[in-house]
Amino acid sequence: MMPRDRLLPSRGVTLVELVIALAVLAIVVTLVAPSWKGLLRRHHVNAAAEMLRSDLAYARHEAVQRASFVSICPSSTGDACATQAFYGDGWIVYAYPVGVAGANRAYMANAPGFSRLRRTVPTGSMAVTASDAGVVTFGQQGQFKSTSERATVSWRVCARASGDDPQGEASTDVPGVELILNGSGSLQRRQLAPDERCLPASS
């Protein structure tokens, strides 16, 4: 006769083992959650700063390619420039002809010659603030169209401490980022110190 396989009764998880496993899982989650949250916030800050840097470089390039003015301004709707220096709700890049009206013109969706090229809304809860509320414009040679009162423009990108915090905060865990645009049209990027304010100084 062929020997029969013996079927051993399966052993389930006891209540004590389940409680221990859940307790260990809770401890791991408690230890990992703060660092994961900080990592995610740092990613959002760097991503928002890179999106703005990329759009400024794009605006400069398009100004040269089109031989026209290309501007960037804060906009939460994509249809008009905001009157405040807060870029956290988004911004637009748009082109318009060089003419007697000059540079730094606010976007007008239905005006002849105006063309919206790009609209960007940063992800996450970000505070993105410029040193002033003016339109930023690049000329035909890629230069920043500065004025005697406005030689440079800077932006500071920080994570918001809470959903309704308009300024954001820089910390050791989640440092902020500053972008500085000079008269030639080139950009500098630097990391904010933990004790620096997230509102840039007016130029």
Coordinates of N, CA and C in Angstrom, one line a residue:
M1 N 0.8 -1.2 0.0 CA 0.0 0.0 0.0 C 0.9 1.2 0.0
M2 N 0.4 2.3 -0.7 CA 1.1 3.5 -0.8 C 0.8 4.3 0.5
P3 N 1.8 4.8 1.2 CA 1.6 5.6 2.4 C 0.7 6.8 2.1
R4 N -0.1 7.1 2.9 CA -0.9 8.3 2.8 C -0.2 9.5 3.4
D5 N -0.4 10.7 2.7 CA 0.1 11.9 3.2 C -0.7 12.3 4.5
R6 N 0.0 12.7 5.4 CA -0.7 13.2 6.6 C -1.0 14.7 6.5
L7 N -2.2 15.0 6.8 CA -2.6 16.4 6.7 C -2.5 17.0 8.1
L8 N -1.6 17.9 8.3 CA -1.4 18.5 9.6 C -2.4 19.7 9.7
P9 N -3.0 19.9 10.8 CA -4.0 21.0 11.0 C -3.2 22.3 10.9
S10 N -3.8 23.3 10.1 CA -3.2 24.6 9.9 C -3.3 25.4 11.2
R11 N -2.2 26.1 11.5 CA -2.2 26.9 12.8 C -2.5 28.3 12.4
G12 N -3.5 28.9 13.0 CA -3.9 30.3 12.7 C -3.1 31.2 13.6
V13 N -3.3 32.5 13.3 CA -2.7 33.6 14.2 C -3.5 33.8 15.4
T14 N -2.8 33.8 16.5 CA -3.6 34.0 17.8 C -3.8 35.4 18.0
L15 N -4.7 35.7 18.9 CA -5.1 37.1 19.2 C -3.9 37.9 19.8
V16 N -3.1 37.2 20.6 CA -1.9 37.8 21.2 C -0.9 38.2 20.1
E17 N -0.7 37.3 19.1 CA 0.2 37.6 18.1 C -0.3 38.8 17.2
L18 N -1.6 38.8 17.0 CA -2.1 39.9 16.2 C -2.0 41.2 16.9
V19 N -2.2 41.3 18.2 CA -2.1 42.5 19.0 C -0.6 43.0 18.9
I20 N 0.3 42.0 19.1 CA 1.7 42.4 19.1 C 2.1 43.0 17.7
A21 N 1.7 42.3 16.6 CA 2.0 42.8 15.3 C 1.4 44.2 15.0
L22 N 0.2 44.5 15.5 CA -0.4 45.8 15.3 C 0.4 46.8 16.2
A23 N 0.8 46.4 17.3 CA 1.6 47.4 18.2 C 2.9 47.7 17.5
V24 N 3.6 46.8 17.0 CA 4.8 47.0 16.3 C 4.6 47.9 15.1
L25 N 3.5 47.6 14.3 CA 3.2 48.5 13.1 C 2.9 49.9 13.5
A26 N 2.2 50.1 14.6 CA 1.9 51.4 15.1 C 3.2 52.2 15.5
I27 N 4.1 51.5 16.1 CA 5.4 52.1 16.5 C 6.2 52.6 15.2
V28 N 6.2 51.7 14.3 CA 6.9 52.0 13.0 C 6.3 53.2 12.3
V29 N 5.0 53.2 12.2 CA 4.3 54.3 11.6 C 4.6 55.6 12.3
T30 N 4.6 55.6 13.6 CA 4.8 56.8 14.4 C 6.2 57.3 14.2
L31 N 7.2 56.4 14.0 CA 8.6 56.8 13.8 C 8.8 57.3 12.4
V32 N 8.1 56.7 11.4 CA 8.4 57.0 10.0 C 7.6 58.2 9.5
A33 N 6.4 58.4 10.0 CA 5.5 59.4 9.5 C 6.0 60.8 9.5
P34 N 6.7 61.3 10.6 CA 7.2 62.7 10.5 C 8.3 62.8 9.5
S35 N 9.2 61.9 9.3 CA 10.3 62.0 8.3 C 9.7 61.9 6.9
W36 N 8.7 61.1 6.7 CA 8.0 61.0 5.4 C 7.3 62.3 5.1
K37 N 6.7 62.9 6.0 CA 6.0 64.2 5.8 C 7.0 65.2 5.4
G38 N 8.1 65.3 6.1 CA 9.2 66.3 5.8 C 9.7 66.0 4.4
L39 N 10.0 64.8 4.1 CA 10.5 64.5 2.7 C 9.5 64.9 1.7
L40 N 8.2 64.7 1.9 CA 7.2 65.1 0.9 C 7.2 66.6 0.7
R41 N 7.3 67.3 1.9 CA 7.2 68.8 1.8 C 8.5 69.4 1.1
R42 N 9.6 68.8 1.4 CA 10.9 69.2 0.7 C 10.7 69.0 -0.8
H43 N 10.2 67.9 -1.2 CA 10.0 67.6 -2.6 C 9.1 68.7 -3.2
H44 N 8.0 69.0 -2.6 CA 7.1 70.0 -3.1 C 7.7 71.4 -3.2
V45 N 8.5 71.8 -2.3 CA 9.3 73.1 -2.3 C 10.2 73.1 -3.5
N46 N 11.0 72.0 -3.7 CA 12.0 72.0 -4.8 C 11.3 71.9 -6.1
A47 N 10.1 71.2 -6.2 CA 9.4 71.0 -7.4 C 8.8 72.4 -7.8
A48 N 8.2 73.1 -6.9 CA 7.7 74.4 -7.2 C 8.7 75.4 -7.6
A49 N 9.9 75.4 -6.9 CA 11.0 76.3 -7.3 C 11.5 75.9 -8.7
E50 N 11.6 74.7 -9.1 CA 12.0 74.3 -10.4 C 11.0 74.6 -11.5
M51 N 9.7 74.5 -11.1 CA 8.7 74.9 -12.1 C 8.8 76.4 -12.4
L52 N 9.0 77.2 -11.4 CA 9.1 78.6 -11.6 C 10.4 79.0 -12.4
R53 N 11.5 78.3 -12.0 CA 12.8 78.6 -12.7 C 12.6 78.2 -14.2
S54 N 12.0 77.0 -14.4 CA 11.8 76.6 -15.8 C 11.0 77.5 -16.6
D55 N 9.9 78.1 -16.0 CA 9.1 79.0 -16.8 C 9.7 80.3 -17.0
L56 N 10.6 80.8 -16.1 CA 11.3 82.0 -16.3 C 12.3 81.8 -17.5
A57 N 13.0 80.7 -17.5 CA 13.9 80.4 -18.6 C 13.2 80.2 -19.9
Y58 N 12.0 79.6 -19.9 CA 11.2 79.5 -21.1 C 10.8 80.9 -21.6
A59 N 10.3 81.8 -20.7 CA 9.9 83.1 -21.1 C 11.1 83.9 -21.7
R60 N 12.2 83.7 -21.1 CA 13.4 84.4 -21.7 C 13.7 83.9 -23.1
H61 N 13.7 82.6 -23.3 CA 13.9 82.0 -24.6 C 12.9 82.4 -25.6
E62 N 11.6 82.4 -25.2 CA 10.6 82.8 -26.2 C 10.7 84.3 -26.6
A63 N 11.1 85.1 -25.7 CA 11.3 86.5 -26.0 C 12.3 86.7 -27.1
V64 N 13.4 85.9 -27.1 CA 14.4 86.0 -28.1 C 13.9 85.4 -29.4
Q65 N 13.3 84.2 -29.3 CA 12.8 83.5 -30.5 C 11.7 84.3 -31.2
R66 N 10.8 85.0 -30.5 CA 9.7 85.7 -31.1 C 10.1 87.2 -31.4
A67 N 11.2 87.6 -30.8 CA 11.6 89.0 -31.0 C 10.4 89.9 -30.5
S68 N 9.9 89.6 -29.3 CA 8.8 90.3 -28.7 C 9.0 90.3 -27.2
F69 N 8.1 91.0 -26.5 CA 8.1 90.9 -25.1 C 7.4 89.7 -24.6
V70 N 8.0 89.0 -23.6 CA 7.4 87.9 -23.0 C 7.4 88.1 -21.5
S71 N 6.2 88.0 -20.9 CA 6.1 88.4 -19.4 C 5.6 87.2 -18.6
I72 N 5.8 87.3 -17.3 CA 5.3 86.3 -16.4 C 4.7 87.1 -15.2
C73 N 3.5 86.7 -14.8 CA 2.8 87.3 -13.6 C 2.1 86.3 -12.8
P74 N 1.8 86.6 -11.6 CA 0.9 85.7 -10.8 C -0.5 85.7 -11.3
S75 N -1.1 84.5 -11.3 CA -2.5 84.4 -11.8 C -3.1 83.1 -11.2
S76 N -4.2 83.3 -10.5 CA -4.9 82.1 -10.0 C -5.9 81.6 -11.0
T77 N -6.3 82.4 -12.0 CA -7.4 82.0 -13.0 C -6.8 81.6 -14.3
G78 N -5.6 82.2 -14.7 CA -5.1 82.0 -16.0 C -5.6 83.1 -17.0
D79 N -6.5 83.9 -16.6 CA -7.1 84.9 -17.5 C -6.7 86.3 -17.3
A80 N -6.0 86.5 -16.1 CA -5.6 87.9 -15.8 C -4.5 87.8 -14.8
C81 N -3.7 88.9 -14.7 CA -2.6 89.0 -13.7 C -3.2 89.4 -12.4
A82 N -2.7 88.8 -11.3 CA -3.1 89.2 -10.0 C -2.4 90.5 -9.6
T83 N -3.0 91.2 -8.7 CA -2.4 92.5 -8.3 C -1.5 92.3 -7.0
Q84 N -1.3 91.1 -6.6 CA -0.5 90.9 -5.4 C 0.8 90.1 -5.9
A85 N 1.7 90.0 -5.0 CA 3.0 89.3 -5.3 C 3.0 87.8 -5.0
F86 N 1.8 87.3 -4.7 CA 1.7 85.9 -4.3 C 1.6 85.0 -5.6
Y87 N 2.5 84.1 -5.8 CA 2.5 83.1 -6.9 C 2.1 81.7 -6.5
G88 N 1.7 81.6 -5.3 CA 1.4 80.2 -4.8 C 0.2 79.6 -5.4
D89 N -0.7 80.4 -6.0 CA -1.9 79.9 -6.7 C -1.7 79.7 -8.2
G90 N -0.5 80.0 -8.6 CA -0.2 79.8 -10.1 C 0.3 81.1 -10.7
W91 N 0.8 80.9 -12.0 CA 1.3 82.1 -12.8 C 1.1 81.8 -14.2
I92 N 1.2 82.8 -15.1 CA 1.1 82.6 -16.5 C 2.3 83.3 -17.2
V93 N 2.6 82.7 -18.4 CA 3.6 83.3 -19.3 C 2.9 83.7 -20.5
Y94 N 3.1 84.9 -21.0 CA 2.4 85.4 -22.2 C 3.3 86.3 -23.0
A95 N 3.0 86.4 -24.3 CA 3.8 87.3 -25.2 C 2.9 88.4 -25.8
Y96 N 3.5 89.5 -26.2 CA 2.9 90.6 -26.8 C 3.9 91.4 -27.6
P97 N 3.5 92.1 -28.6 CA 4.4 92.8 -29.5 C 5.2 94.0 -28.8
V98 N 6.4 94.2 -29.2 CA 7.1 95.4 -28.8 C 6.5 96.6 -29.4
G99 N 6.1 97.6 -28.7 CA 5.4 98.7 -29.3 C 5.5 99.9 -28.4
V100 N 4.7 100.9 -28.7 CA 4.8 102.2 -28.0 C 4.3 102.0 -26.5
A101 N 3.5 101.0 -26.3 CA 3.0 100.8 -24.9 C 4.1 100.3 -23.9
G102 N 5.2 99.8 -24.5 CA 6.3 99.4 -23.6 C 6.1 98.0 -23.0
A103 N 7.0 97.7 -22.1 CA 7.0 96.4 -21.5 C 6.2 96.4 -20.2
N104 N 6.2 95.2 -19.5 CA 5.6 95.0 -18.2 C 4.1 95.3 -18.3
R105 N 3.4 94.9 -19.4 CA 2.0 95.1 -19.5 C 1.3 93.9 -18.9
A106 N 0.2 94.1 -18.2 CA -0.6 93.0 -17.6 C -1.3 92.3 -18.8
Y107 N -1.5 91.0 -18.5 CA -2.1 90.1 -19.6 C -3.6 90.5 -19.8
M108 N -4.0 90.7 -21.0 CA -5.3 91.0 -21.4 C -5.8 89.9 -22.4
A109 N -6.6 89.0 -22.0 CA -7.0 87.8 -22.8 C -7.5 88.2 -24.2
N110 N -8.3 89.2 -24.3 CA -9.0 89.5 -25.5 C -8.3 90.7 -26.3
A111 N -7.2 91.1 -25.8 CA -6.5 92.3 -26.5 C -5.7 91.8 -27.7
P112 N -5.7 92.5 -28.8 CA -5.0 92.1 -30.0 C -3.5 92.0 -29.7
G113 N -2.9 90.9 -30.2 CA -1.5 90.7 -30.0 C -1.0 89.9 -28.8
F114 N -1.9 89.8 -27.8 CA -1.6 89.0 -26.6 C -1.8 87.6 -26.8
S115 N -0.8 86.8 -26.4 CA -0.9 85.3 -26.5 C -0.4 84.6 -25.3
R116 N -1.3 83.9 -24.6 CA -0.9 83.2 -23.4 C -0.1 81.9 -23.8
L117 N 1.1 81.8 -23.4 CA 2.0 80.7 -23.8 C 1.9 79.5 -22.8
R118 N 1.7 79.8 -21.5 CA 1.8 78.7 -20.5 C 1.1 79.2 -19.2
R119 N 0.5 78.2 -18.6 CA -0.1 78.5 -17.2 C 0.4 77.3 -16.3
T120 N 0.9 77.7 -15.1 CA 1.4 76.7 -14.2 C 0.8 76.9 -12.8
V121 N 0.5 75.8 -12.2 CA 0.0 75.8 -10.8 C 0.8 74.8 -10.0
P122 N 1.6 75.3 -9.0 CA 2.4 74.4 -8.3 C 1.6 73.4 -7.5
T123 N 2.2 72.2 -7.3 CA 1.5 71.2 -6.5 C 1.9 71.4 -5.0
G124 N 1.0 70.8 -4.2 CA 1.3 70.9 -2.7 C 0.8 72.3 -2.2
S125 N 1.0 72.4 -0.9 CA 0.6 73.7 -0.2 C 1.8 74.6 -0.2
M126 N 2.0 75.4 -1.2 CA 3.3 76.2 -1.3 C 3.0 77.7 -1.1
A127 N 3.9 78.4 -0.5 CA 3.9 79.8 -0.5 C 5.0 80.3 -1.4
V128 N 4.7 80.9 -2.5 CA 5.6 81.4 -3.5 C 5.4 82.9 -3.6
T129 N 6.3 83.7 -3.1 CA 6.1 85.2 -3.0 C 7.2 85.9 -3.7
A130 N 6.9 86.9 -4.5 CA 7.9 87.7 -5.2 C 8.2 89.0 -4.4
S131 N 9.3 89.6 -4.8 CA 9.7 90.8 -4.1 C 8.8 92.0 -4.3
D132 N 8.0 91.9 -5.4 CA 7.0 93.0 -5.7 C 5.9 92.4 -6.6
A133 N 4.9 93.1 -6.7 CA 3.7 92.6 -7.5 C 3.7 92.9 -8.9
G134 N 4.8 93.5 -9.4 CA 4.9 93.9 -10.8 C 5.0 92.7 -11.8
V135 N 4.7 93.0 -13.0 CA 4.9 92.0 -14.1 C 6.4 91.9 -14.4
V136 N 6.8 90.7 -14.7 CA 8.3 90.5 -15.0 C 8.4 90.2 -16.5
T137 N 9.2 91.0 -17.2 CA 9.2 90.9 -18.6 C 10.7 90.7 -19.1
F138 N 10.8 89.9 -20.2 CA 12.0 89.7 -20.9 C 11.9 90.4 -22.3
G139 N 13.0 91.1 -22.7 CA 13.1 91.8 -23.9 C 13.6 90.9 -25.1
Q140 N 13.8 91.5 -26.2 CA 14.2 90.8 -27.4 C 15.6 90.1 -27.4
Q141 N 16.4 90.6 -26.5 CA 17.8 90.0 -26.3 C 17.8 89.1 -25.1
G142 N 16.7 88.8 -24.5 CA 16.6 88.0 -23.4 C 16.9 88.7 -22.0
Q143 N 17.0 90.0 -22.1 CA 17.3 90.7 -20.9 C 16.0 91.0 -20.1
F144 N 16.2 91.1 -18.7 CA 15.1 91.5 -17.9 C 14.9 92.9 -18.0
K145 N 13.6 93.3 -18.3 CA 13.3 94.7 -18.5 C 13.1 95.4 -17.1
S146 N 14.3 95.8 -16.6 CA 14.4 96.4 -15.3 C 14.1 97.9 -15.4
T147 N 13.9 98.5 -14.3 CA 13.7 100.0 -14.2 C 14.6 100.5 -13.2
S148 N 14.7 101.8 -13.1 CA 15.5 102.5 -12.1 C 15.1 102.1 -10.6
E149 N 13.8 101.8 -10.4 CA 13.3 101.4 -9.1 C 13.4 99.9 -8.9
R150 N 13.7 99.2 -10.0 CA 13.5 97.7 -9.9 C 14.6 97.0 -10.7
A151 N 15.8 96.9 -10.1 CA 17.0 96.4 -10.8 C 16.9 94.8 -10.8
T152 N 16.4 94.2 -9.8 CA 16.3 92.8 -9.7 C 14.9 92.4 -9.2
V153 N 14.5 91.1 -9.4 CA 13.3 90.6 -8.8 C 13.7 89.2 -8.2
S154 N 13.1 88.9 -7.0 CA 13.4 87.6 -6.4 C 12.1 87.0 -5.9
W155 N 12.1 85.7 -5.8 CA 11.0 84.9 -5.4 C 11.5 84.0 -4.3
R156 N 10.7 83.8 -3.3 CA 11.0 82.8 -2.2 C 9.9 81.7 -2.2
V157 N 10.3 80.5 -2.2 CA 9.4 79.3 -2.2 C 9.5 78.6 -0.9
C158 N 8.5 78.5 -0.1 CA 8.5 77.8 1.2 C 7.2 76.9 1.3
A159 N 7.3 76.0 2.2 CA 6.2 75.2 2.6 C 5.3 76.0 3.5
R160 N 4.0 75.9 3.4 CA 3.1 76.6 4.3 C 3.1 75.8 5.6
A161 N 3.0 76.5 6.7 CA 2.9 75.9 8.0 C 1.5 75.3 8.2
S162 N 0.5 76.0 7.6 CA -0.9 75.5 7.6 C -1.5 75.9 6.3
G163 N -2.7 75.4 6.0 CA -3.4 75.7 4.7 C -3.6 77.1 4.4
D164 N -3.8 77.9 5.5 CA -4.2 79.4 5.3 C -3.0 80.3 5.5
D165 N -1.8 79.7 5.7 CA -0.6 80.5 5.9 C -0.1 81.1 4.6
P166 N -0.2 82.4 4.4 CA 0.2 83.0 3.1 C 1.7 83.1 2.9
Q167 N 2.5 83.1 4.0 CA 3.9 83.4 4.0 C 4.8 82.1 3.9
G168 N 4.4 81.0 4.5 CA 5.2 79.9 4.6 C 6.3 80.0 5.6
E169 N 7.1 78.9 5.8 CA 8.2 78.9 6.7 C 9.4 78.1 6.2
A170 N 10.6 78.6 6.6 CA 11.8 77.8 6.3 C 12.3 77.2 7.6
S171 N 12.7 75.9 7.5 CA 13.1 75.2 8.7 C 14.3 74.3 8.3
T172 N 14.9 73.7 9.3 CA 16.0 72.8 9.0 C 15.6 71.6 8.2
D173 N 14.4 71.1 8.6 CA 13.8 69.9 7.9 C 13.3 70.3 6.5
V174 N 12.7 71.4 6.3 CA 12.1 71.8 5.1 C 12.6 73.3 4.7
P175 N 13.8 73.4 4.2 CA 14.4 74.7 3.9 C 13.7 75.3 2.7
G176 N 13.6 76.6 2.6 CA 13.0 77.3 1.5 C 14.0 77.5 0.4
V177 N 13.6 78.0 -0.7 CA 14.4 78.3 -1.9 C 14.2 79.7 -2.4
E178 N 15.2 80.4 -2.8 CA 15.1 81.7 -3.3 C 15.6 81.7 -4.8
L179 N 14.9 82.3 -5.7 CA 15.3 82.6 -7.0 C 15.5 84.1 -7.2
I180 N 16.7 84.5 -7.8 CA 17.0 85.9 -8.0 C 17.2 86.1 -9.5
L181 N 16.5 87.0 -10.1 CA 16.6 87.4 -11.5 C 17.3 88.8 -11.6
N182 N 18.5 88.8 -12.3 CA 19.2 90.1 -12.4 C 18.9 90.7 -13.8
G183 N 19.6 91.8 -14.0 CA 19.3 92.6 -15.2 C 19.6 92.0 -16.5
S184 N 20.6 91.1 -16.5 CA 20.9 90.4 -17.8 C 19.9 89.3 -18.1
G185 N 19.1 88.9 -17.2 CA 18.1 87.9 -17.4 C 18.5 86.5 -16.9
S186 N 19.7 86.5 -16.3 CA 20.1 85.2 -15.7 C 19.5 85.0 -14.3
L187 N 19.4 83.8 -13.9 CA 18.8 83.4 -12.6 C 19.8 82.8 -11.6
Q188 N 19.7 83.1 -10.4 CA 20.5 82.5 -9.3 C 19.5 81.8 -8.4
R189 N 19.9 80.6 -7.9 CA 19.1 79.9 -6.9 C 19.9 79.6 -5.6
R190 N 19.3 79.8 -4.5 CA 20.0 79.5 -3.3 C 19.0 79.0 -2.2
Q191 N 19.5 78.2 -1.3 CA 18.7 77.7 -0.2 C 18.6 78.6 0.9
L192 N 17.4 78.8 1.5 CA 17.3 79.7 2.6 C 17.8 79.1 3.9
A193 N 18.3 79.9 4.8 CA 18.7 79.4 6.1 C 17.4 79.2 6.9
P194 N 17.5 78.3 7.9 CA 16.3 78.0 8.7 C 15.7 79.3 9.4
D195 N 16.5 80.3 9.7 CA 16.0 81.5 10.4 C 15.6 82.6 9.4
E196 N 15.6 82.4 8.1 CA 15.3 83.4 7.1 C 13.8 83.5 6.9
R197 N 13.3 84.7 6.7 CA 11.9 84.9 6.4 C 11.6 84.4 5.0
C198 N 10.4 84.0 4.8 CA 10.0 83.5 3.4 C 9.4 84.6 2.6
L199 N 9.5 85.9 3.0 CA 9.1 87.0 2.2 C 10.3 87.7 1.7
P200 N 10.6 87.8 0.4 CA 11.8 88.4 -0.1 C 11.8 89.9 0.2
A201 N 13.0 90.5 0.3 CA 13.1 91.9 0.5 C 12.8 92.6 -0.9
S202 N 12.1 93.7 -0.8 CA 11.8 94.5 -2.0 C 13.1 95.0 -2.6
S203 N 13.1 94.9 -3.9 CA 14.3 95.3 -4.6 C 14.3 96.8 -4.8

